[in-house]
Amino acid sequence: MQNVVTVDVVGVGLNATDTLIALARFPSIGQKVEFQTVQILPGGQTASAVVACQSWGLQTRYVGKLGDDSAAAIHRAAFDRAGVEAQILTAENTSSAQSIILVDGSGERTVLLKRDERLSLHPKDLRRNWIAGARALHVDGFDTAAATQAAMWAREDGIPVVADLDEIYPGVEHLLPLIDHLIVSRDFPARLTGEVDLEKALKKMRADYGSQITAATLGHDGVLAWDGKEFRYRPAYLVPVVDTTGAGDMFHAAYIYGLLAGWELDRQLDFACAAAALNCTASGARGGIRTVKAIEDLMQVGTLYPAVYPAPHDTVFA
């Protein structure tokens, strides 16, 4: 077996080459709208989260698949610059995953995706020693069978699994029981459980799948988490928004950073909200990655959006 250096975080999942197109306003059907700028940048949920963790001093490994095009070179160079150990598989005669991201004047983005099936990561592509010895595993669940295999190995080795899920992928029912920290998008809990009330849905997710933490990120409304005893809520930070691309990726990366630092959940969530907010102050999925100090400074002096749930410990949700 190939010797692999032990790392803090392993990410198994998506990468994408993002073409960011800045618009003053989003067009309606049939309109012509002049765009302002175009940027081609590396992105992808798991890939961006891993790069952020590396920038904050954690040792990281990314496992994913690229095509054999010029976009693949952009990703490899970005991993090299960041210091991420990249275990990249190559799909020959295939274009890497692409995202066309339209960003309007408010910073909100609309995403168009294209990903060849030959870029799919399969269980047979993985090596157990890529996972073994890590302190945390991060998955997005897109290539669900591969994510499940990685999570199974992590569970067997006592490695906590963090997941960033926004879609109910085929086979996700096999992955969910292997996730310790299930942090999902706003609408996911209702779609998964059929329970429209977010608090009840988060409780049901934890009861059904045995996660340690279930949480939903809520955009400018912050984050709500259920730890099995009480709900923990943190409002979002009010910042000048340039581009919301990658906010969720940064949230998950910062959550992992706090998890490995041994922080209390409230601090983890607050740090994650601050990191996500700062990432929105620049263009691209990774454009606003700031230092740990800058994130903590925002936590000290930053302005918060109005809370949509009671502050932590003011009210315990039964």
mmCIF file of C-alpha atoms in Angstrom:
data_model
loop_
_atom_site.group_PDB
_atom_site.id
_atom_site.type_symbol
_atom_site.label_atom_id
_atom_site.label_comp_id
_atom_site.label_asym_id
_atom_site.label_seq_id
_atom_site.Cartn_x
_atom_site.Cartn_y
_atom_site.Cartn_z
ATOM 1 C CA MET A 1 0.000 0.000 0.000
ATOM 2 C CA GLN A 2 1.239 3.461 -0.915
ATOM 3 C CA ASN A 3 2.415 5.494 2.056
ATOM 4 C CA VAL A 4 0.286 8.600 2.534
ATOM 5 C CA VAL A 5 1.041 11.401 4.981
ATOM 6 C CA THR A 6 -1.527 11.823 7.759
ATOM 7 C CA VAL A 7 -3.600 15.003 7.400
ATOM 8 C CA ASP A 8 -6.162 16.895 9.458
ATOM 9 C CA VAL A 9 -8.946 17.048 6.880
ATOM 10 C CA VAL A 10 -9.774 14.922 3.853
ATOM 11 C CA GLY A 11 -12.351 16.215 1.392
ATOM 12 C CA VAL A 12 -13.965 13.816 -1.065
ATOM 13 C CA GLY A 13 -16.236 15.508 -3.566
ATOM 14 C CA LEU A 14 -16.909 18.216 -6.080
ATOM 15 C CA ASN A 15 -14.698 20.645 -7.904
ATOM 16 C CA ALA A 16 -15.782 23.013 -10.676
ATOM 17 C CA THR A 17 -14.312 25.683 -12.891
ATOM 18 C CA ASP A 18 -16.444 28.758 -12.238
ATOM 19 C CA THR A 19 -17.031 31.365 -14.921
ATOM 20 C CA LEU A 20 -18.314 34.361 -12.953
ATOM 21 C CA ILE A 21 -20.290 36.921 -14.933
ATOM 22 C CA ALA A 22 -21.129 40.111 -13.058
ATOM 23 C CA LEU A 23 -24.382 41.838 -13.998
ATOM 24 C CA ALA A 24 -25.959 45.038 -12.740
ATOM 25 C CA ARG A 25 -29.277 43.171 -12.601
ATOM 26 C CA PHE A 26 -30.540 39.738 -13.502
ATOM 27 C CA PRO A 27 -32.299 39.737 -16.895
ATOM 28 C CA SER A 28 -35.894 38.793 -17.438
ATOM 29 C CA ILE A 29 -36.830 36.436 -20.254
ATOM 30 C CA GLY A 30 -36.050 37.862 -23.684
ATOM 31 C CA GLN A 31 -33.960 40.767 -22.407
ATOM 32 C CA LYS A 32 -30.454 41.751 -23.384
ATOM 33 C CA VAL A 33 -28.318 42.841 -20.435
ATOM 34 C CA GLU A 34 -24.772 44.149 -20.601
ATOM 35 C CA PHE A 35 -22.387 42.269 -18.308
ATOM 36 C CA GLN A 36 -19.670 44.029 -16.366
ATOM 37 C CA THR A 37 -16.845 41.516 -15.835
ATOM 38 C CA VAL A 38 -15.988 37.875 -16.495
ATOM 39 C CA GLN A 39 -13.638 35.812 -14.312
ATOM 40 C CA ILE A 40 -12.622 32.165 -14.584
ATOM 41 C CA LEU A 41 -11.826 30.760 -11.142
ATOM 42 C CA PRO A 42 -11.518 27.386 -9.402
ATOM 43 C CA GLY A 43 -14.469 26.389 -7.223
ATOM 44 C CA GLY A 44 -16.582 23.436 -6.153
ATOM 45 C CA GLN A 45 -18.097 22.689 -2.744
ATOM 46 C CA THR A 46 -15.570 20.300 -1.268
ATOM 47 C CA ALA A 47 -12.526 21.587 -3.141
ATOM 48 C CA SER A 48 -13.110 25.139 -1.896
ATOM 49 C CA ALA A 49 -13.721 24.020 1.681
ATOM 50 C CA VAL A 50 -10.458 22.083 1.689
ATOM 51 C CA VAL A 51 -8.511 25.068 0.344
ATOM 52 C CA ALA A 52 -9.948 27.255 3.106
ATOM 53 C CA CYS A 53 -8.985 24.763 5.821
ATOM 54 C CA GLN A 54 -5.453 24.639 4.431
ATOM 55 C CA SER A 55 -5.229 28.440 4.457
ATOM 56 C CA TRP A 56 -6.070 28.399 8.185
ATOM 57 C CA GLY A 57 -3.159 26.097 9.001
ATOM 58 C CA LEU A 58 -4.747 22.654 8.758
ATOM 59 C CA GLN A 59 -3.110 19.952 6.694
ATOM 60 C CA THR A 60 -5.520 18.819 4.016
ATOM 61 C CA ARG A 61 -6.060 16.304 1.246
ATOM 62 C CA TYR A 62 -8.530 16.625 -1.621
ATOM 63 C CA VAL A 63 -9.836 13.586 -3.486
ATOM 64 C CA GLY A 64 -11.690 14.173 -6.734
ATOM 65 C CA LYS A 65 -11.751 13.776 -10.493
ATOM 66 C CA LEU A 66 -10.865 16.215 -13.261
ATOM 67 C CA GLY A 67 -10.866 16.077 -17.014
ATOM 68 C CA ASP A 68 -7.725 16.388 -19.115
ATOM 69 C CA ASP A 69 -8.386 19.951 -20.279
ATOM 70 C CA SER A 70 -6.894 23.354 -19.479
ATOM 71 C CA ALA A 71 -9.375 23.774 -16.612
ATOM 72 C CA ALA A 72 -7.776 20.794 -14.859
ATOM 73 C CA ALA A 73 -4.475 22.671 -14.889
ATOM 74 C CA ILE A 74 -6.172 25.632 -13.170
ATOM 75 C CA HIS A 75 -7.330 23.362 -10.350
ATOM 76 C CA ARG A 76 -3.995 21.600 -9.953
ATOM 77 C CA ALA A 77 -2.184 24.930 -9.790
ATOM 78 C CA ALA A 78 -4.636 26.238 -7.187
ATOM 79 C CA PHE A 79 -4.150 23.185 -4.982
ATOM 80 C CA ASP A 80 -0.378 23.501 -5.338
ATOM 81 C CA ARG A 81 -0.418 27.192 -4.392
ATOM 82 C CA ALA A 82 -2.543 26.497 -1.341
ATOM 83 C CA GLY A 83 -0.423 23.530 -0.238
ATOM 84 C CA VAL A 84 -3.273 21.009 -0.497
ATOM 85 C CA GLU A 85 -2.298 17.409 -1.163
ATOM 86 C CA ALA A 86 -4.452 16.593 -4.191
ATOM 87 C CA GLN A 87 -5.261 12.994 -5.048
ATOM 88 C CA ILE A 88 -6.674 13.705 -8.495
ATOM 89 C CA LEU A 89 -8.049 11.087 -10.839
ATOM 90 C CA THR A 90 -8.226 12.002 -14.536
ATOM 91 C CA ALA A 91 -11.075 11.302 -16.941
ATOM 92 C CA GLU A 92 -9.418 11.201 -20.350
ATOM 93 C CA ASN A 93 -10.851 13.097 -23.324
ATOM 94 C CA THR A 94 -13.255 14.835 -20.954
ATOM 95 C CA SER A 95 -13.845 18.448 -19.949
ATOM 96 C CA SER A 96 -13.697 19.231 -16.244
ATOM 97 C CA ALA A 97 -16.887 20.262 -14.440
ATOM 98 C CA GLN A 98 -18.038 23.777 -15.305
ATOM 99 C CA SER A 99 -20.261 26.339 -13.604
ATOM 100 C CA ILE A 100 -21.560 29.506 -15.208
ATOM 101 C CA ILE A 101 -22.383 31.850 -12.330
ATOM 102 C CA LEU A 102 -24.412 35.003 -12.898
ATOM 103 C CA VAL A 103 -23.905 37.487 -10.065
ATOM 104 C CA ASP A 104 -26.314 40.435 -9.874
ATOM 105 C CA GLY A 105 -25.766 43.835 -8.324
ATOM 106 C CA SER A 106 -26.869 42.615 -4.889
ATOM 107 C CA GLY A 107 -24.279 39.810 -4.919
ATOM 108 C CA GLU A 108 -26.832 37.017 -5.307
ATOM 109 C CA ARG A 109 -25.825 34.344 -7.769
ATOM 110 C CA THR A 110 -27.556 32.022 -10.203
ATOM 111 C CA VAL A 111 -25.634 28.891 -11.143
ATOM 112 C CA LEU A 112 -25.676 26.865 -14.365
ATOM 113 C CA LEU A 113 -23.850 23.526 -14.176
ATOM 114 C CA LYS A 114 -22.348 21.063 -16.624
ATOM 115 C CA ARG A 115 -20.593 17.874 -15.520
ATOM 116 C CA ASP A 116 -19.807 14.891 -17.716
ATOM 117 C CA GLU A 117 -20.769 11.520 -16.204
ATOM 118 C CA ARG A 118 -17.208 10.357 -16.833
ATOM 119 C CA LEU A 119 -16.156 12.719 -14.032
ATOM 120 C CA SER A 120 -18.111 10.695 -11.493
ATOM 121 C CA LEU A 121 -16.069 9.410 -8.572
ATOM 122 C CA HIS A 122 -16.736 5.744 -7.798
ATOM 123 C CA PRO A 123 -15.931 3.633 -4.722
ATOM 124 C CA LYS A 124 -13.352 1.674 -6.722
ATOM 125 C CA ASP A 125 -11.494 4.965 -7.365
ATOM 126 C CA LEU A 126 -10.804 5.496 -3.665
ATOM 127 C CA ARG A 127 -7.955 4.243 -1.501
ATOM 128 C CA ARG A 128 -8.596 3.596 2.155
ATOM 129 C CA ASN A 129 -5.241 5.070 3.148
ATOM 130 C CA TRP A 130 -6.390 8.416 1.731
ATOM 131 C CA ILE A 131 -8.939 8.498 4.561
ATOM 132 C CA ALA A 132 -7.164 6.620 7.355
ATOM 133 C CA GLY A 133 -5.576 8.755 10.059
ATOM 134 C CA ALA A 134 -7.399 11.965 9.193
ATOM 135 C CA ARG A 135 -9.026 13.987 11.956
ATOM 136 C CA ALA A 136 -12.124 14.771 9.870
ATOM 137 C CA LEU A 137 -13.719 13.750 6.577
ATOM 138 C CA HIS A 138 -15.762 16.216 4.533
ATOM 139 C CA VAL A 139 -18.142 15.089 1.777
ATOM 140 C CA ASP A 140 -20.783 16.774 -0.365
ATOM 141 C CA GLY A 141 -22.579 13.594 -1.394
ATOM 142 C CA PHE A 142 -22.797 14.357 -5.125
ATOM 143 C CA ASP A 143 -21.035 11.130 -6.082
ATOM 144 C CA THR A 144 -23.027 9.402 -3.404
ATOM 145 C CA ALA A 145 -21.607 5.878 -3.576
ATOM 146 C CA ALA A 146 -18.025 7.165 -3.317
ATOM 147 C CA ALA A 147 -18.948 9.506 -0.458
ATOM 148 C CA THR A 148 -20.631 6.588 1.305
ATOM 149 C CA GLN A 149 -17.551 4.399 0.941
ATOM 150 C CA ALA A 150 -15.289 7.140 2.289
ATOM 151 C CA ALA A 151 -17.685 7.794 5.188
ATOM 152 C CA MET A 152 -17.869 4.086 5.974
ATOM 153 C CA TRP A 153 -14.090 3.873 6.286
ATOM 154 C CA ALA A 154 -14.085 7.026 8.410
ATOM 155 C CA ARG A 155 -16.777 5.630 10.709
ATOM 156 C CA GLU A 156 -14.811 2.394 11.142
ATOM 157 C CA ASP A 157 -11.732 4.431 12.108
ATOM 158 C CA GLY A 158 -13.578 6.814 14.445
ATOM 159 C CA ILE A 159 -13.088 9.816 12.139
ATOM 160 C CA PRO A 160 -15.909 12.396 12.335
ATOM 161 C CA VAL A 161 -17.758 12.937 9.063
ATOM 162 C CA VAL A 162 -19.049 16.383 8.081
ATOM 163 C CA ALA A 163 -21.432 16.702 5.130
ATOM 164 C CA ASP A 164 -22.575 19.580 2.949
ATOM 165 C CA LEU A 165 -25.816 18.412 1.322
ATOM 166 C CA ASP A 166 -28.210 20.462 -0.768
ATOM 167 C CA GLU A 167 -29.816 17.772 -2.933
ATOM 168 C CA ILE A 168 -31.360 14.372 -2.241
ATOM 169 C CA TYR A 169 -29.071 12.319 -4.448
ATOM 170 C CA PRO A 170 -29.924 8.706 -5.370
ATOM 171 C CA GLY A 171 -28.567 6.433 -2.652
ATOM 172 C CA VAL A 172 -28.223 9.215 -0.081
ATOM 173 C CA GLU A 173 -30.145 7.051 2.402
ATOM 174 C CA HIS A 174 -27.009 4.908 2.689
ATOM 175 C CA LEU A 175 -24.783 7.933 3.315
ATOM 176 C CA LEU A 176 -26.918 9.752 5.884
ATOM 177 C CA PRO A 177 -26.466 7.250 8.767
ATOM 178 C CA LEU A 178 -22.683 7.673 8.429
ATOM 179 C CA ILE A 179 -22.675 11.460 8.898
ATOM 180 C CA ASP A 180 -21.828 12.909 12.308
ATOM 181 C CA HIS A 181 -22.273 16.588 11.453
ATOM 182 C CA LEU A 182 -25.064 16.996 8.927
ATOM 183 C CA ILE A 183 -25.099 20.639 7.817
ATOM 184 C CA VAL A 184 -27.479 21.235 4.941
ATOM 185 C CA SER A 185 -29.089 24.009 2.920
ATOM 186 C CA ARG A 186 -32.273 25.740 4.061
ATOM 187 C CA ASP A 187 -34.770 23.694 2.058
ATOM 188 C CA PHE A 188 -33.110 20.286 2.393
ATOM 189 C CA PRO A 189 -34.659 19.222 5.745
ATOM 190 C CA ALA A 190 -38.222 19.644 4.487
ATOM 191 C CA ARG A 191 -37.495 17.814 1.244
ATOM 192 C CA LEU A 192 -35.790 14.965 3.083
ATOM 193 C CA THR A 193 -38.253 14.495 5.926
ATOM 194 C CA GLY A 194 -41.527 15.869 4.542
ATOM 195 C CA GLU A 195 -41.721 18.074 7.643
ATOM 196 C CA VAL A 196 -42.122 21.734 6.677
ATOM 197 C CA ASP A 197 -41.324 23.069 10.150
ATOM 198 C CA LEU A 198 -37.533 23.475 10.234
ATOM 199 C CA GLU A 199 -37.141 22.718 13.929
ATOM 200 C CA LYS A 200 -39.159 19.518 13.668
ATOM 201 C CA ALA A 201 -37.306 18.530 10.489
ATOM 202 C CA LEU A 202 -33.886 18.961 12.117
ATOM 203 C CA LYS A 203 -35.023 16.880 15.081
ATOM 204 C CA LYS A 204 -36.331 14.181 12.762
ATOM 205 C CA MET A 205 -33.092 14.091 10.761
ATOM 206 C CA ARG A 206 -31.080 13.517 13.908
ATOM 207 C CA ALA A 207 -33.489 10.887 15.217
ATOM 208 C CA ASP A 208 -33.671 9.049 11.896
ATOM 209 C CA TYR A 209 -29.972 9.041 11.013
ATOM 210 C CA GLY A 210 -28.159 9.346 14.331
ATOM 211 C CA SER A 211 -26.084 12.430 13.520
ATOM 212 C CA GLN A 212 -24.437 14.211 16.422
ATOM 213 C CA ILE A 213 -25.463 17.593 14.994
ATOM 214 C CA THR A 214 -28.069 18.477 12.392
ATOM 215 C CA ALA A 215 -28.096 22.029 11.099
ATOM 216 C CA ALA A 216 -29.439 24.187 8.293
ATOM 217 C CA THR A 217 -27.676 27.239 6.901
ATOM 218 C CA LEU A 218 -30.176 30.032 6.259
ATOM 219 C CA GLY A 219 -28.314 32.637 4.203
ATOM 220 C CA HIS A 220 -28.657 36.091 5.753
ATOM 221 C CA ASP A 221 -30.834 34.526 8.472
ATOM 222 C CA GLY A 222 -27.813 32.654 9.895
ATOM 223 C CA VAL A 223 -27.818 29.014 10.992
ATOM 224 C CA LEU A 224 -29.982 26.795 13.190
ATOM 225 C CA ALA A 225 -28.564 23.601 14.707
ATOM 226 C CA TRP A 226 -30.017 20.811 16.864
ATOM 227 C CA ASP A 227 -27.631 18.977 19.189
ATOM 228 C CA GLY A 228 -30.155 16.512 20.611
ATOM 229 C CA LYS A 229 -30.897 18.612 23.695
ATOM 230 C CA GLU A 230 -31.440 22.145 22.502
ATOM 231 C CA PHE A 231 -31.421 24.316 19.412
ATOM 232 C CA ARG A 232 -28.417 26.530 18.807
ATOM 233 C CA TYR A 233 -28.951 29.603 16.641
ATOM 234 C CA ARG A 234 -26.467 32.131 15.328
ATOM 235 C CA PRO A 235 -27.480 35.127 13.201
ATOM 236 C CA ALA A 236 -25.528 36.068 10.088
ATOM 237 C CA TYR A 237 -23.078 38.969 9.860
ATOM 238 C CA LEU A 238 -24.052 42.064 7.905
ATOM 239 C CA VAL A 239 -21.279 42.845 5.405
ATOM 240 C CA PRO A 240 -21.044 44.576 2.021
ATOM 241 C CA VAL A 241 -21.896 41.687 -0.311
ATOM 242 C CA VAL A 242 -20.085 41.353 -3.626
ATOM 243 C CA ASP A 243 -20.767 37.687 -4.416
ATOM 244 C CA THR A 244 -22.447 34.960 -2.364
ATOM 245 C CA THR A 245 -20.714 32.176 -4.321
ATOM 246 C CA GLY A 246 -18.961 29.791 -1.929
ATOM 247 C CA ALA A 247 -20.568 31.085 1.262
ATOM 248 C CA GLY A 248 -21.752 27.597 2.178
ATOM 249 C CA ASP A 249 -18.367 26.114 1.355
ATOM 250 C CA MET A 250 -16.687 28.562 3.741
ATOM 251 C CA PHE A 251 -19.267 27.870 6.424
ATOM 252 C CA HIS A 252 -18.461 24.157 6.325
ATOM 253 C CA ALA A 253 -14.718 24.759 6.255
ATOM 254 C CA ALA A 254 -14.919 27.052 9.282
ATOM 255 C CA TYR A 255 -17.180 24.608 11.107
ATOM 256 C CA ILE A 256 -14.550 21.898 10.572
ATOM 257 C CA TYR A 257 -11.818 24.243 11.801
ATOM 258 C CA GLY A 258 -13.734 24.874 15.018
ATOM 259 C CA LEU A 259 -14.558 21.185 15.400
ATOM 260 C CA LEU A 260 -10.887 20.229 15.248
ATOM 261 C CA ALA A 261 -10.004 23.070 17.610
ATOM 262 C CA GLY A 262 -12.387 21.562 20.178
ATOM 263 C CA TRP A 263 -14.621 24.623 20.415
ATOM 264 C CA GLU A 264 -18.105 24.687 21.872
ATOM 265 C CA LEU A 265 -20.845 24.451 19.265
ATOM 266 C CA ASP A 266 -21.983 28.064 19.662
ATOM 267 C CA ARG A 267 -18.480 29.315 18.891
ATOM 268 C CA GLN A 268 -18.151 26.936 15.940
ATOM 269 C CA LEU A 269 -21.373 28.235 14.426
ATOM 270 C CA ASP A 270 -20.490 31.880 15.034
ATOM 271 C CA PHE A 271 -17.022 31.452 13.499
ATOM 272 C CA ALA A 272 -18.586 29.712 10.509
ATOM 273 C CA CYS A 273 -21.111 32.523 10.017
ATOM 274 C CA ALA A 274 -18.320 35.105 10.134
ATOM 275 C CA ALA A 275 -16.122 33.190 7.672
ATOM 276 C CA ALA A 276 -19.037 32.770 5.267
ATOM 277 C CA ALA A 277 -19.892 36.456 5.481
ATOM 278 C CA LEU A 278 -16.350 37.567 4.750
ATOM 279 C CA ASN A 279 -16.177 35.293 1.733
ATOM 280 C CA CYS A 280 -19.147 37.202 0.309
ATOM 281 C CA THR A 281 -17.144 40.448 0.292
ATOM 282 C CA ALA A 282 -15.112 39.373 -2.762
ATOM 283 C CA SER A 283 -15.726 37.577 -6.036
ATOM 284 C CA GLY A 284 -15.531 33.829 -6.407
ATOM 285 C CA ALA A 285 -15.950 30.750 -4.278
ATOM 286 C CA ARG A 286 -12.572 31.382 -2.616
ATOM 287 C CA GLY A 287 -12.118 35.108 -3.177
ATOM 288 C CA GLY A 288 -12.990 36.136 0.357
ATOM 289 C CA ILE A 289 -11.078 33.551 2.376
ATOM 290 C CA ARG A 290 -9.707 35.607 5.248
ATOM 291 C CA THR A 291 -7.327 34.848 8.089
ATOM 292 C CA VAL A 292 -8.504 33.355 11.353
ATOM 293 C CA LYS A 293 -7.731 36.690 13.007
ATOM 294 C CA ALA A 294 -9.874 38.608 10.521
ATOM 295 C CA ILE A 295 -12.757 36.212 11.125
ATOM 296 C CA GLU A 296 -12.440 36.534 14.878
ATOM 297 C CA ASP A 297 -12.236 40.322 14.578
ATOM 298 C CA LEU A 298 -15.581 40.314 12.751
ATOM 299 C CA MET A 299 -17.001 38.159 15.540
ATOM 300 C CA GLN A 300 -15.952 40.823 18.037
ATOM 301 C CA VAL A 301 -17.084 43.996 16.270
ATOM 302 C CA GLY A 302 -19.291 42.946 13.370
ATOM 303 C CA THR A 303 -22.922 43.933 12.909
ATOM 304 C CA LEU A 304 -25.477 41.131 12.824
ATOM 305 C CA TYR A 305 -28.619 40.717 10.783
ATOM 306 C CA PRO A 306 -31.782 40.695 12.911
ATOM 307 C CA ALA A 307 -32.212 37.309 14.597
ATOM 308 C CA VAL A 308 -35.039 35.125 13.307
ATOM 309 C CA TYR A 309 -34.735 32.746 16.270
ATOM 310 C CA PRO A 310 -33.989 33.563 19.931
ATOM 311 C CA ALA A 311 -30.328 33.971 20.790
ATOM 312 C CA PRO A 312 -28.519 30.911 22.227
ATOM 313 C CA HIS A 313 -29.623 29.994 25.730
ATOM 314 C CA ASP A 314 -32.255 32.764 25.846
ATOM 315 C CA THR A 315 -34.778 30.131 24.902
ATOM 316 C CA VAL A 316 -34.430 26.366 24.844
ATOM 317 C CA PHE A 317 -36.543 24.851 22.083
ATOM 318 C CA ALA A 318 -38.302 21.769 23.401
#
